[in-house]
Amino acid sequence: MCYLERFDIDLKALTDEVTPLSWELDDKFFESLEDVQVQGGSLHVSGSIRKATGFYELQLHTDGTVRIPCDRCLDMMDQPIAADLRLVVKLGSEYSEDDDIITVDENEGVFHAAWFIYESIALAVPIQHVHQPGDCNDAMMRVLEEHSTARSSDADAQEIDPRWQKLRELNIKD
């Protein structure tokens, strides 16, 4: 059995109107998915799937931490995550995804939730993710500082265009 099969929901087998769902995600979950940005983590997914006439409503909440590289020093860091996922799933003649409505082939009747869970986690990762001040890799921060200093001293060494200098002088007079 593939590790990700535990995130499959057999829609035809659902008998209750509301079925609770719960999964624990660890590094193995992220390793099982190919080409993912999140390297690992420890998360809890809980929620339910509600059976209605003609469709199923899936609501999940994910909470925990993921392991991602720091944008500043490239060392791995723990990033707290909280994400909500709401999808409407229905049975149809073939698989399709339209906005938040997923159509599952009625012959198969199984909704594969793993990738949708991952996408909700990935979207919850902040655009910029850096360690707390002082937690970054010291060696990398020294190299970064050296390059930043070299770049700023190069910019200072360049002569300023005389037109910009005149504008600066006007700005100073005000």
Tab-separated table of N, CA and C in Angstrom:
chain	number	residue	atom	x	y	z
A	1	MET	N	0.834	-1.182	0.000
A	1	MET	CA	0.000	0.000	0.000
A	1	MET	C	0.882	1.250	0.000
A	2	CYS	N	0.588	2.169	-0.881
A	2	CYS	CA	1.303	3.436	-0.954
A	2	CYS	C	0.951	4.273	0.278
A	3	TYR	N	1.928	5.004	0.797
A	3	TYR	CA	1.718	5.810	2.008
A	3	TYR	C	0.563	6.796	1.827
A	4	LEU	N	0.435	7.380	0.633
A	4	LEU	CA	-0.577	8.401	0.405
A	4	LEU	C	-1.996	7.848	0.297
A	5	GLU	N	-2.140	6.546	0.188
A	5	GLU	CA	-3.478	5.957	0.092
A	5	GLU	C	-4.291	6.165	1.366
A	6	ARG	N	-3.638	6.416	2.479
A	6	ARG	CA	-4.371	6.645	3.724
A	6	ARG	C	-5.145	7.958	3.684
A	7	PHE	N	-4.847	8.812	2.694
A	7	PHE	CA	-5.546	10.087	2.541
A	7	PHE	C	-6.647	10.007	1.480
A	8	ASP	N	-6.932	8.804	1.018
A	8	ASP	CA	-8.010	8.587	0.046
A	8	ASP	C	-9.327	8.424	0.796
A	9	ILE	N	-10.359	9.060	0.269
A	9	ILE	CA	-11.682	8.987	0.880
A	9	ILE	C	-12.614	8.297	-0.118
A	10	ASP	N	-13.122	7.139	0.268
A	10	ASP	CA	-14.055	6.394	-0.581
A	10	ASP	C	-15.445	7.010	-0.402
A	11	LEU	N	-15.833	7.834	-1.363
A	11	LEU	CA	-17.094	8.561	-1.249
A	11	LEU	C	-18.302	7.635	-1.256
A	12	LYS	N	-18.230	6.573	-2.025
A	12	LYS	CA	-19.362	5.649	-2.118
A	12	LYS	C	-19.578	4.872	-0.819
A	13	ALA	N	-18.534	4.735	-0.026
A	13	ALA	CA	-18.635	3.962	1.217
A	13	ALA	C	-19.124	4.802	2.393
A	14	LEU	N	-19.230	6.121	2.228
A	14	LEU	CA	-19.675	6.978	3.336
A	14	LEU	C	-21.151	6.720	3.622
A	15	THR	N	-21.436	6.357	4.844
A	15	THR	CA	-22.815	6.053	5.227
A	15	THR	C	-23.416	7.130	6.111
A	16	ASP	N	-22.599	7.759	6.938
A	16	ASP	CA	-23.093	8.801	7.839
A	16	ASP	C	-23.207	10.123	7.097
A	17	GLU	N	-24.078	10.978	7.594
A	17	GLU	CA	-24.219	12.296	6.980
A	17	GLU	C	-22.932	13.109	7.149
A	18	VAL	N	-22.322	13.027	8.331
A	18	VAL	CA	-21.055	13.706	8.599
A	18	VAL	C	-20.065	12.669	9.104
A	19	THR	N	-18.904	12.610	8.445
A	19	THR	CA	-17.860	11.666	8.833
A	19	THR	C	-16.638	12.458	9.295
A	20	PRO	N	-16.205	12.261	10.543
A	20	PRO	CA	-15.011	12.979	11.014
A	20	PRO	C	-13.747	12.412	10.355
A	21	LEU	N	-12.784	13.297	10.137
A	21	LEU	CA	-11.505	12.905	9.544
A	21	LEU	C	-10.371	13.419	10.423
A	22	SER	N	-9.300	12.645	10.504
A	22	SER	CA	-8.144	13.059	11.290
A	22	SER	C	-6.907	12.336	10.786
A	23	TRP	N	-5.833	13.098	10.558
A	23	TRP	CA	-4.565	12.523	10.130
A	23	TRP	C	-3.428	13.252	10.828
A	24	GLU	N	-2.336	12.531	11.040
A	24	GLU	CA	-1.100	13.113	11.524
A	24	GLU	C	-0.125	13.114	10.345
A	25	LEU	N	0.437	14.273	10.035
A	25	LEU	CA	1.401	14.382	8.944
A	25	LEU	C	2.799	14.484	9.519
A	26	ASP	N	3.720	13.742	8.934
A	26	ASP	CA	5.119	13.799	9.359
A	26	ASP	C	5.996	13.901	8.114
A	27	ASP	N	7.294	13.716	8.297
A	27	ASP	CA	8.235	13.834	7.180
A	27	ASP	C	7.908	12.865	6.052
A	28	LYS	N	7.394	11.702	6.390
A	28	LYS	CA	7.079	10.694	5.371
A	28	LYS	C	6.006	11.197	4.396
A	29	PHE	N	5.060	11.990	4.877
A	29	PHE	CA	4.033	12.561	4.009
A	29	PHE	C	4.677	13.429	2.932
A	30	PHE	N	5.599	14.306	3.345
A	30	PHE	CA	6.231	15.222	2.398
A	30	PHE	C	7.195	14.488	1.469
A	31	GLU	N	7.847	13.434	1.975
A	31	GLU	CA	8.727	12.625	1.134
A	31	GLU	C	7.939	11.865	0.066
A	32	SER	N	6.712	11.486	0.375
A	32	SER	CA	5.887	10.724	-0.562
A	32	SER	C	5.418	11.569	-1.739
A	33	LEU	N	5.340	12.875	-1.539
A	33	LEU	CA	4.964	13.781	-2.618
A	33	LEU	C	6.231	14.192	-3.352
A	34	GLU	N	6.175	14.242	-4.666
A	34	GLU	CA	7.358	14.609	-5.446
A	34	GLU	C	7.358	16.107	-5.734
A	35	ASP	N	8.562	16.675	-5.815
A	35	ASP	CA	8.738	18.088	-6.155
A	35	ASP	C	7.979	19.034	-5.231
A	36	VAL	N	8.158	18.884	-3.944
A	36	VAL	CA	7.493	19.777	-3.011
A	36	VAL	C	8.520	20.721	-2.392
A	37	GLN	N	8.063	21.915	-2.031
A	37	GLN	CA	8.950	22.904	-1.427
A	37	GLN	C	9.139	22.665	0.065
A	38	VAL	N	8.121	22.138	0.709
A	38	VAL	CA	8.199	21.865	2.143
A	38	VAL	C	8.974	20.565	2.332
A	39	GLN	N	10.013	20.587	3.164
A	39	GLN	CA	10.903	19.447	3.331
A	39	GLN	C	10.418	18.436	4.369
A	40	GLY	N	9.607	18.872	5.287
A	40	GLY	CA	9.131	17.978	6.337
A	40	GLY	C	8.281	18.753	7.315
A	41	GLY	N	7.857	18.073	8.358
A	41	GLY	CA	7.074	18.765	9.356
A	41	GLY	C	6.319	17.819	10.258
A	42	SER	N	5.581	18.415	11.149
A	42	SER	CA	4.732	17.672	12.074
A	42	SER	C	3.430	18.455	12.186
A	43	LEU	N	2.374	17.909	11.581
A	43	LEU	CA	1.109	18.616	11.533
A	43	LEU	C	-0.039	17.681	11.872
A	44	HIS	N	-1.109	18.278	12.361
A	44	HIS	CA	-2.335	17.527	12.635
A	44	HIS	C	-3.426	18.092	11.733
A	45	VAL	N	-4.091	17.195	11.011
A	45	VAL	CA	-5.199	17.581	10.139
A	45	VAL	C	-6.475	16.995	10.735
A	46	SER	N	-7.462	17.844	10.937
A	46	SER	CA	-8.747	17.368	11.454
A	46	SER	C	-9.861	18.062	10.704
A	47	GLY	N	-10.980	17.414	10.654
A	47	GLY	CA	-12.119	17.997	9.969
A	47	GLY	C	-13.187	16.971	9.729
A	48	SER	N	-13.976	17.210	8.678
A	48	SER	CA	-15.075	16.299	8.389
A	48	SER	C	-15.445	16.374	6.922
A	49	ILE	N	-16.158	15.347	6.493
A	49	ILE	CA	-16.755	15.356	5.170
A	49	ILE	C	-18.247	15.131	5.370
A	50	ARG	N	-19.029	16.044	4.801
A	50	ARG	CA	-20.482	16.006	4.964
A	50	ARG	C	-21.106	15.533	3.665
A	51	LYS	N	-21.934	14.532	3.775
A	51	LYS	CA	-22.626	13.967	2.624
A	51	LYS	C	-23.955	14.697	2.453
A	52	ALA	N	-24.139	15.312	1.279
A	52	ALA	CA	-25.391	15.998	0.980
A	52	ALA	C	-25.957	15.412	-0.311
A	53	THR	N	-27.066	15.911	-0.738
A	53	THR	CA	-27.679	15.406	-1.961
A	53	THR	C	-26.879	15.881	-3.170
A	54	GLY	N	-26.202	14.951	-3.817
A	54	GLY	CA	-25.469	15.265	-5.044
A	54	GLY	C	-24.042	15.736	-4.867
A	55	PHE	N	-23.589	15.969	-3.650
A	55	PHE	CA	-22.212	16.420	-3.452
A	55	PHE	C	-21.749	16.092	-2.032
A	56	TYR	N	-20.448	16.291	-1.806
A	56	TYR	CA	-19.823	16.087	-0.505
A	56	TYR	C	-19.051	17.365	-0.182
A	57	GLU	N	-19.169	17.832	1.048
A	57	GLU	CA	-18.446	19.022	1.472
A	57	GLU	C	-17.329	18.613	2.432
A	58	LEU	N	-16.106	18.916	2.043
A	58	LEU	CA	-14.927	18.579	2.832
A	58	LEU	C	-14.413	19.833	3.509
A	59	GLN	N	-14.271	19.785	4.831
A	59	GLN	CA	-13.702	20.897	5.591
A	59	GLN	C	-12.595	20.356	6.474
A	60	LEU	N	-11.383	20.908	6.294
A	60	LEU	CA	-10.223	20.452	7.057
A	60	LEU	C	-9.500	21.641	7.673
A	61	HIS	N	-8.932	21.421	8.838
A	61	HIS	CA	-8.065	22.410	9.492
A	61	HIS	C	-6.724	21.728	9.766
A	62	THR	N	-5.656	22.378	9.369
A	62	THR	CA	-4.305	21.847	9.560
A	62	THR	C	-3.549	22.785	10.495
A	63	ASP	N	-2.856	22.199	11.467
A	63	ASP	CA	-2.138	22.989	12.461
A	63	ASP	C	-0.856	22.260	12.824
A	64	GLY	N	0.252	22.986	12.921
A	64	GLY	CA	1.524	22.386	13.307
A	64	GLY	C	2.691	23.196	12.776
A	65	THR	N	3.815	22.524	12.526
A	65	THR	CA	4.999	23.189	12.001
A	65	THR	C	5.531	22.427	10.792
A	66	VAL	N	6.129	23.180	9.863
A	66	VAL	CA	6.781	22.580	8.699
A	66	VAL	C	8.250	22.968	8.706
A	67	ARG	N	9.074	22.145	8.070
A	67	ARG	CA	10.517	22.418	7.957
A	67	ARG	C	10.781	22.974	6.563
A	68	ILE	N	11.276	24.203	6.522
A	68	ILE	CA	11.575	24.865	5.267
A	68	ILE	C	12.922	25.578	5.396
A	69	PRO	N	13.598	25.864	4.272
A	69	PRO	CA	14.874	26.574	4.363
A	69	PRO	C	14.665	28.060	4.669
A	70	CYS	N	15.539	28.587	5.503
A	70	CYS	CA	15.531	30.015	5.829
A	70	CYS	C	15.966	30.798	4.591
A	71	ASP	N	15.276	31.871	4.284
A	71	ASP	CA	15.625	32.696	3.124
A	71	ASP	C	16.967	33.405	3.304
A	72	ARG	N	17.375	33.611	4.529
A	72	ARG	CA	18.592	34.367	4.789
A	72	ARG	C	19.839	33.475	4.823
A	73	CYS	N	19.797	32.373	5.581
A	73	CYS	CA	21.007	31.558	5.770
A	73	CYS	C	20.911	30.176	5.132
A	74	LEU	N	19.748	29.800	4.624
A	74	LEU	CA	19.493	28.526	3.945
A	74	LEU	C	19.493	27.307	4.868
A	75	ASP	N	19.654	27.494	6.177
A	75	ASP	CA	19.498	26.382	7.114
A	75	ASP	C	18.008	26.091	7.272
A	76	MET	N	17.701	24.848	7.647
A	76	MET	CA	16.311	24.476	7.850
A	76	MET	C	15.774	25.144	9.114
A	77	MET	N	14.501	25.515	9.063
A	77	MET	CA	13.859	26.160	10.207
A	77	MET	C	12.439	25.625	10.348
A	78	ASP	N	11.897	25.711	11.546
A	78	ASP	CA	10.513	25.329	11.794
A	78	ASP	C	9.620	26.554	11.618
A	79	GLN	N	8.592	26.394	10.790
A	79	GLN	CA	7.641	27.475	10.540
A	79	GLN	C	6.256	27.031	11.017
A	80	PRO	N	5.672	27.738	11.987
A	80	PRO	CA	4.314	27.380	12.418
A	80	PRO	C	3.325	27.607	11.272
A	81	ILE	N	2.380	26.693	11.148
A	81	ILE	CA	1.394	26.750	10.062
A	81	ILE	C	0.000	26.505	10.621
A	82	ALA	N	-0.949	27.245	10.112
A	82	ALA	CA	-2.370	26.978	10.364
A	82	ALA	C	-3.077	27.220	9.039
A	83	ALA	N	-3.813	26.230	8.574
A	83	ALA	CA	-4.474	26.338	7.274
A	83	ALA	C	-5.848	25.696	7.316
A	84	ASP	N	-6.757	26.277	6.569
A	84	ASP	CA	-8.100	25.728	6.437
A	84	ASP	C	-8.346	25.384	4.979
A	85	LEU	N	-9.063	24.308	4.765
A	85	LEU	CA	-9.375	23.840	3.413
A	85	LEU	C	-10.855	23.504	3.359
A	86	ARG	N	-11.522	24.045	2.350
A	86	ARG	CA	-12.927	23.722	2.119
A	86	ARG	C	-13.077	23.391	0.644
A	87	LEU	N	-13.573	22.197	0.366
A	87	LEU	CA	-13.792	21.754	-1.006
A	87	LEU	C	-15.163	21.118	-1.136
A	88	VAL	N	-15.720	21.235	-2.323
A	88	VAL	CA	-16.946	20.530	-2.652
A	88	VAL	C	-16.560	19.454	-3.656
A	89	VAL	N	-16.928	18.227	-3.356
A	89	VAL	CA	-16.596	17.082	-4.202
A	89	VAL	C	-17.899	16.458	-4.668
A	90	LYS	N	-17.937	16.126	-5.948
A	90	LYS	CA	-19.125	15.451	-6.463
A	90	LYS	C	-18.694	14.329	-7.393
A	91	LEU	N	-19.589	13.403	-7.622
A	91	LEU	CA	-19.332	12.299	-8.536
A	91	LEU	C	-19.788	12.709	-9.934
A	92	GLY	N	-19.019	12.302	-10.952
A	92	GLY	CA	-19.358	12.639	-12.326
A	92	GLY	C	-18.777	11.631	-13.287
A	93	SER	N	-18.864	11.947	-14.566
A	93	SER	CA	-18.411	10.999	-15.588
A	93	SER	C	-16.890	10.916	-15.677
A	94	GLU	N	-16.188	12.014	-15.347
A	94	GLU	CA	-14.723	11.997	-15.367
A	94	GLU	C	-14.186	12.994	-14.358
A	95	TYR	N	-12.901	12.844	-14.031
A	95	TYR	CA	-12.263	13.707	-13.034
A	95	TYR	C	-12.069	15.104	-13.604
A	96	SER	N	-12.381	16.120	-12.800
A	96	SER	CA	-12.100	17.506	-13.183
A	96	SER	C	-12.022	18.371	-11.933
A	97	GLU	N	-11.345	19.503	-12.076
A	97	GLU	CA	-11.217	20.475	-10.995
A	97	GLU	C	-11.660	21.826	-11.524
A	98	ASP	N	-12.729	22.369	-10.981
A	98	ASP	CA	-13.232	23.692	-11.339
A	98	ASP	C	-13.372	24.504	-10.071
A	99	ASP	N	-12.502	25.521	-9.910
A	99	ASP	CA	-12.488	26.341	-8.708
A	99	ASP	C	-12.411	25.449	-7.467
A	100	ASP	N	-13.413	25.507	-6.627
A	100	ASP	CA	-13.418	24.690	-5.409
A	100	ASP	C	-14.316	23.470	-5.541
A	101	ILE	N	-14.684	23.110	-6.775
A	101	ILE	CA	-15.516	21.929	-6.997
A	101	ILE	C	-14.679	20.873	-7.712
A	102	ILE	N	-14.531	19.741	-7.067
A	102	ILE	CA	-13.768	18.627	-7.615
A	102	ILE	C	-14.771	17.559	-8.048
A	103	THR	N	-14.656	17.136	-9.298
A	103	THR	CA	-15.510	16.055	-9.780
A	103	THR	C	-14.672	14.792	-9.839
A	104	VAL	N	-15.140	13.751	-9.159
A	104	VAL	CA	-14.451	12.468	-9.103
A	104	VAL	C	-15.190	11.486	-10.004
A	105	ASP	N	-14.440	10.680	-10.730
A	105	ASP	CA	-15.035	9.665	-11.601
A	105	ASP	C	-15.916	8.754	-10.760
A	106	GLU	N	-17.211	8.676	-11.130
A	106	GLU	CA	-18.152	7.898	-10.327
A	106	GLU	C	-17.856	6.401	-10.360
A	107	ASN	N	-17.137	5.922	-11.380
A	107	ASN	CA	-16.761	4.507	-11.410
A	107	ASN	C	-15.728	4.194	-10.334
A	108	GLU	N	-14.832	5.138	-10.090
A	108	GLU	CA	-13.817	4.955	-9.047
A	108	GLU	C	-14.393	5.334	-7.687
A	109	GLY	N	-14.979	6.527	-7.581
A	109	GLY	CA	-15.621	6.969	-6.348
A	109	GLY	C	-14.696	7.295	-5.206
A	110	VAL	N	-13.394	7.464	-5.494
A	110	VAL	CA	-12.420	7.731	-4.437
A	110	VAL	C	-11.823	9.123	-4.643
A	111	PHE	N	-11.867	9.924	-3.585
A	111	PHE	CA	-11.269	11.263	-3.614
A	111	PHE	C	-9.886	11.190	-2.980
A	112	HIS	N	-8.850	11.592	-3.724
A	112	HIS	CA	-7.465	11.572	-3.252
A	112	HIS	C	-7.166	12.947	-2.629
A	113	ALA	N	-7.161	13.025	-1.317
A	113	ALA	CA	-7.057	14.303	-0.606
A	113	ALA	C	-5.626	14.753	-0.342
A	114	ALA	N	-4.629	13.888	-0.499
A	114	ALA	CA	-3.253	14.212	-0.092
A	114	ALA	C	-2.725	15.480	-0.753
A	115	TRP	N	-2.862	15.602	-2.065
A	115	TRP	CA	-2.296	16.758	-2.750
A	115	TRP	C	-3.022	18.041	-2.347
A	116	PHE	N	-4.311	17.984	-2.126
A	116	PHE	CA	-5.072	19.169	-1.714
A	116	PHE	C	-4.661	19.604	-0.307
A	117	ILE	N	-4.386	18.641	0.553
A	117	ILE	CA	-3.896	18.968	1.900
A	117	ILE	C	-2.536	19.649	1.789
A	118	TYR	N	-1.661	19.082	0.956
A	118	TYR	CA	-0.336	19.697	0.781
A	118	TYR	C	-0.455	21.119	0.237
A	119	GLU	N	-1.299	21.330	-0.762
A	119	GLU	CA	-1.446	22.664	-1.340
A	119	GLU	C	-1.924	23.680	-0.309
A	120	SER	N	-2.835	23.283	0.566
A	120	SER	CA	-3.298	24.220	1.593
A	120	SER	C	-2.169	24.564	2.561
A	121	ILE	N	-1.297	23.591	2.849
A	121	ILE	CA	-0.144	23.840	3.709
A	121	ILE	C	0.843	24.768	3.012
A	122	ALA	N	1.164	24.479	1.752
A	122	ALA	CA	2.128	25.288	1.006
A	122	ALA	C	1.652	26.733	0.866
A	123	LEU	N	0.363	26.929	0.684
A	123	LEU	CA	-0.167	28.288	0.563
A	123	LEU	C	-0.156	29.033	1.890
A	124	ALA	N	-0.093	28.321	2.996
A	124	ALA	CA	-0.063	28.952	4.313
A	124	ALA	C	1.358	29.375	4.727
A	125	VAL	N	2.376	28.913	3.982
A	125	VAL	CA	3.759	29.296	4.286
A	125	VAL	C	3.939	30.767	3.900
A	126	PRO	N	4.442	31.596	4.795
A	126	PRO	CA	4.642	33.009	4.457
A	126	PRO	C	5.612	33.175	3.294
A	127	ILE	N	5.466	34.276	2.568
A	127	ILE	CA	6.341	34.536	1.426
A	127	ILE	C	7.789	34.622	1.890
A	128	GLN	N	8.028	35.351	2.954
A	128	GLN	CA	9.375	35.458	3.505
A	128	GLN	C	9.429	34.631	4.780
A	129	HIS	N	10.387	33.716	4.837
A	129	HIS	CA	10.533	32.915	6.041
A	129	HIS	C	11.992	32.928	6.458
A	130	VAL	N	12.216	33.524	7.614
A	130	VAL	CA	13.575	33.658	8.154
A	130	VAL	C	13.565	33.284	9.625
A	131	HIS	N	14.747	32.879	10.096
A	131	HIS	CA	14.920	32.580	11.521
A	131	HIS	C	14.653	33.832	12.357
A	132	GLN	N	14.410	33.612	13.614
A	132	GLN	CA	14.333	34.718	14.558
A	132	GLN	C	15.721	35.368	14.630
A	133	PRO	N	15.811	36.669	14.943
A	133	PRO	CA	17.120	37.322	15.025
A	133	PRO	C	18.069	36.555	15.943
A	134	GLY	N	19.264	36.289	15.435
A	134	GLY	CA	20.288	35.582	16.193
A	134	GLY	C	20.295	34.081	15.989
A	135	ASP	N	19.282	33.519	15.328
A	135	ASP	CA	19.205	32.069	15.139
A	135	ASP	C	19.785	31.599	13.803
A	136	CYS	N	20.109	32.522	12.897
A	136	CYS	CA	20.651	32.132	11.595
A	136	CYS	C	22.069	31.588	11.737
A	137	ASN	N	22.495	30.810	10.770
A	137	ASN	CA	23.822	30.223	10.712
A	137	ASN	C	24.871	31.342	10.716
A	138	ASP	N	25.748	31.347	11.733
A	138	ASP	CA	26.736	32.425	11.891
A	138	ASP	C	27.684	32.522	10.701
A	139	ALA	N	28.162	31.391	10.208
A	139	ALA	CA	29.106	31.407	9.082
A	139	ALA	C	28.456	32.010	7.838
A	140	MET	N	27.236	31.634	7.571
A	140	MET	CA	26.537	32.161	6.399
A	140	MET	C	26.255	33.651	6.565
A	141	MET	N	25.937	34.076	7.763
A	141	MET	CA	25.664	35.493	7.993
A	141	MET	C	26.927	36.338	7.810
A	142	ARG	N	28.104	35.789	8.185
A	142	ARG	CA	29.355	36.515	7.958
A	142	ARG	C	29.620	36.674	6.464
A	143	VAL	N	29.403	35.608	5.694
A	143	VAL	CA	29.601	35.679	4.234
A	143	VAL	C	28.621	36.676	3.624
A	144	LEU	N	27.394	36.639	4.060
A	144	LEU	CA	26.383	37.565	3.550
A	144	LEU	C	26.769	39.006	3.877
A	145	GLU	N	27.243	39.227	5.079
A	145	GLU	CA	27.665	40.572	5.490
A	145	GLU	C	28.840	41.070	4.649
A	146	GLU	N	29.811	40.171	4.389
A	146	GLU	CA	30.958	40.550	3.558
A	146	GLU	C	30.509	40.975	2.161
A	147	HIS	N	29.614	40.206	1.575
A	147	HIS	CA	29.132	40.537	0.230
A	147	HIS	C	28.298	41.812	0.235
A	148	SER	N	27.528	42.035	1.264
A	148	SER	CA	26.718	43.249	1.353
A	148	SER	C	27.612	44.470	1.510
A	149	THR	N	28.662	44.352	2.318
A	149	THR	CA	29.596	45.450	2.528
A	149	THR	C	30.348	45.754	1.236
A	150	ALA	N	30.791	44.714	0.536
A	150	ALA	CA	31.519	44.908	-0.725
A	150	ALA	C	30.621	45.593	-1.749
A	151	ARG	N	29.388	45.208	-1.821
A	151	ARG	CA	28.467	45.785	-2.796
A	151	ARG	C	28.175	47.245	-2.459
A	152	SER	N	27.989	47.573	-1.183
A	152	SER	CA	27.685	48.951	-0.812
A	152	SER	C	28.906	49.844	-0.985
A	153	SER	N	30.122	49.323	-0.748
A	153	SER	CA	31.315	50.150	-0.952
A	153	SER	C	31.551	50.392	-2.437
A	154	ASP	N	31.175	49.439	-3.305
A	154	ASP	CA	31.256	49.650	-4.747
A	154	ASP	C	30.307	50.760	-5.181
A	155	ALA	N	29.146	50.804	-4.605
A	155	ALA	CA	28.164	51.819	-4.967
A	155	ALA	C	28.622	53.193	-4.496
A	156	ASP	N	29.263	53.268	-3.335
A	156	ASP	CA	29.758	54.547	-2.827
A	156	ASP	C	30.906	55.061	-3.671
A	157	ALA	N	31.697	54.153	-4.230
A	157	ALA	CA	32.871	54.545	-5.013
A	157	ALA	C	32.484	55.134	-6.359
A	158	GLN	N	31.314	54.820	-6.872
A	158	GLN	CA	30.901	55.349	-8.158
A	158	GLN	C	30.593	56.837	-8.032
A	159	GLU	N	30.979	57.575	-9.084
A	159	GLU	CA	30.720	59.009	-9.092
A	159	GLU	C	29.239	59.250	-9.379
A	160	ILE	N	28.661	60.233	-8.694
A	160	ILE	CA	27.251	60.550	-8.869
A	160	ILE	C	27.103	61.437	-10.097
A	161	ASP	N	26.081	61.133	-10.903
A	161	ASP	CA	25.770	61.928	-12.093
A	161	ASP	C	25.536	63.378	-11.649
A	162	PRO	N	26.150	64.346	-12.332
A	162	PRO	CA	26.017	65.754	-11.919
A	162	PRO	C	24.558	66.236	-11.873
A	163	ARG	N	23.708	65.700	-12.730
A	163	ARG	CA	22.300	66.124	-12.716
A	163	ARG	C	21.635	65.707	-11.408
A	164	TRP	N	21.941	64.503	-10.935
A	164	TRP	CA	21.363	64.033	-9.670
A	164	TRP	C	21.934	64.840	-8.508
A	165	GLN	N	23.206	65.219	-8.626
A	165	GLN	CA	23.832	66.008	-7.565
A	165	GLN	C	23.138	67.360	-7.433
A	166	LYS	N	22.796	67.981	-8.569
A	166	LYS	CA	22.086	69.271	-8.537
A	166	LYS	C	20.712	69.104	-7.881
A	167	LEU	N	20.028	68.020	-8.195
A	167	LEU	CA	18.723	67.773	-7.571
A	167	LEU	C	18.856	67.574	-6.069
A	168	ARG	N	19.903	66.877	-5.655
A	168	ARG	CA	20.139	66.675	-4.220
A	168	ARG	C	20.364	68.005	-3.515
A	169	GLU	N	21.110	68.890	-4.168
A	169	GLU	CA	21.375	70.204	-3.578
A	169	GLU	C	20.078	71.004	-3.424
A	170	LEU	N	19.169	70.885	-4.414
A	170	LEU	CA	17.878	71.572	-4.315
A	170	LEU	C	17.064	71.012	-3.157
A	171	ASN	N	17.130	69.725	-2.978
A	171	ASN	CA	16.389	69.078	-1.908
A	171	ASN	C	16.914	69.494	-0.537
A	172	ILE	N	18.192	69.696	-0.435
A	172	ILE	CA	18.804	70.078	0.844
A	172	ILE	C	18.394	71.495	1.222
A	173	LYS	N	18.260	72.386	0.239
A	173	LYS	CA	17.910	73.788	0.518
A	173	LYS	C	16.527	73.937	1.108
A	174	ASP	N	15.612	73.044	0.768
A	174	ASP	CA	14.237	73.163	1.257
A	174	ASP	C	14.175	72.871	2.686
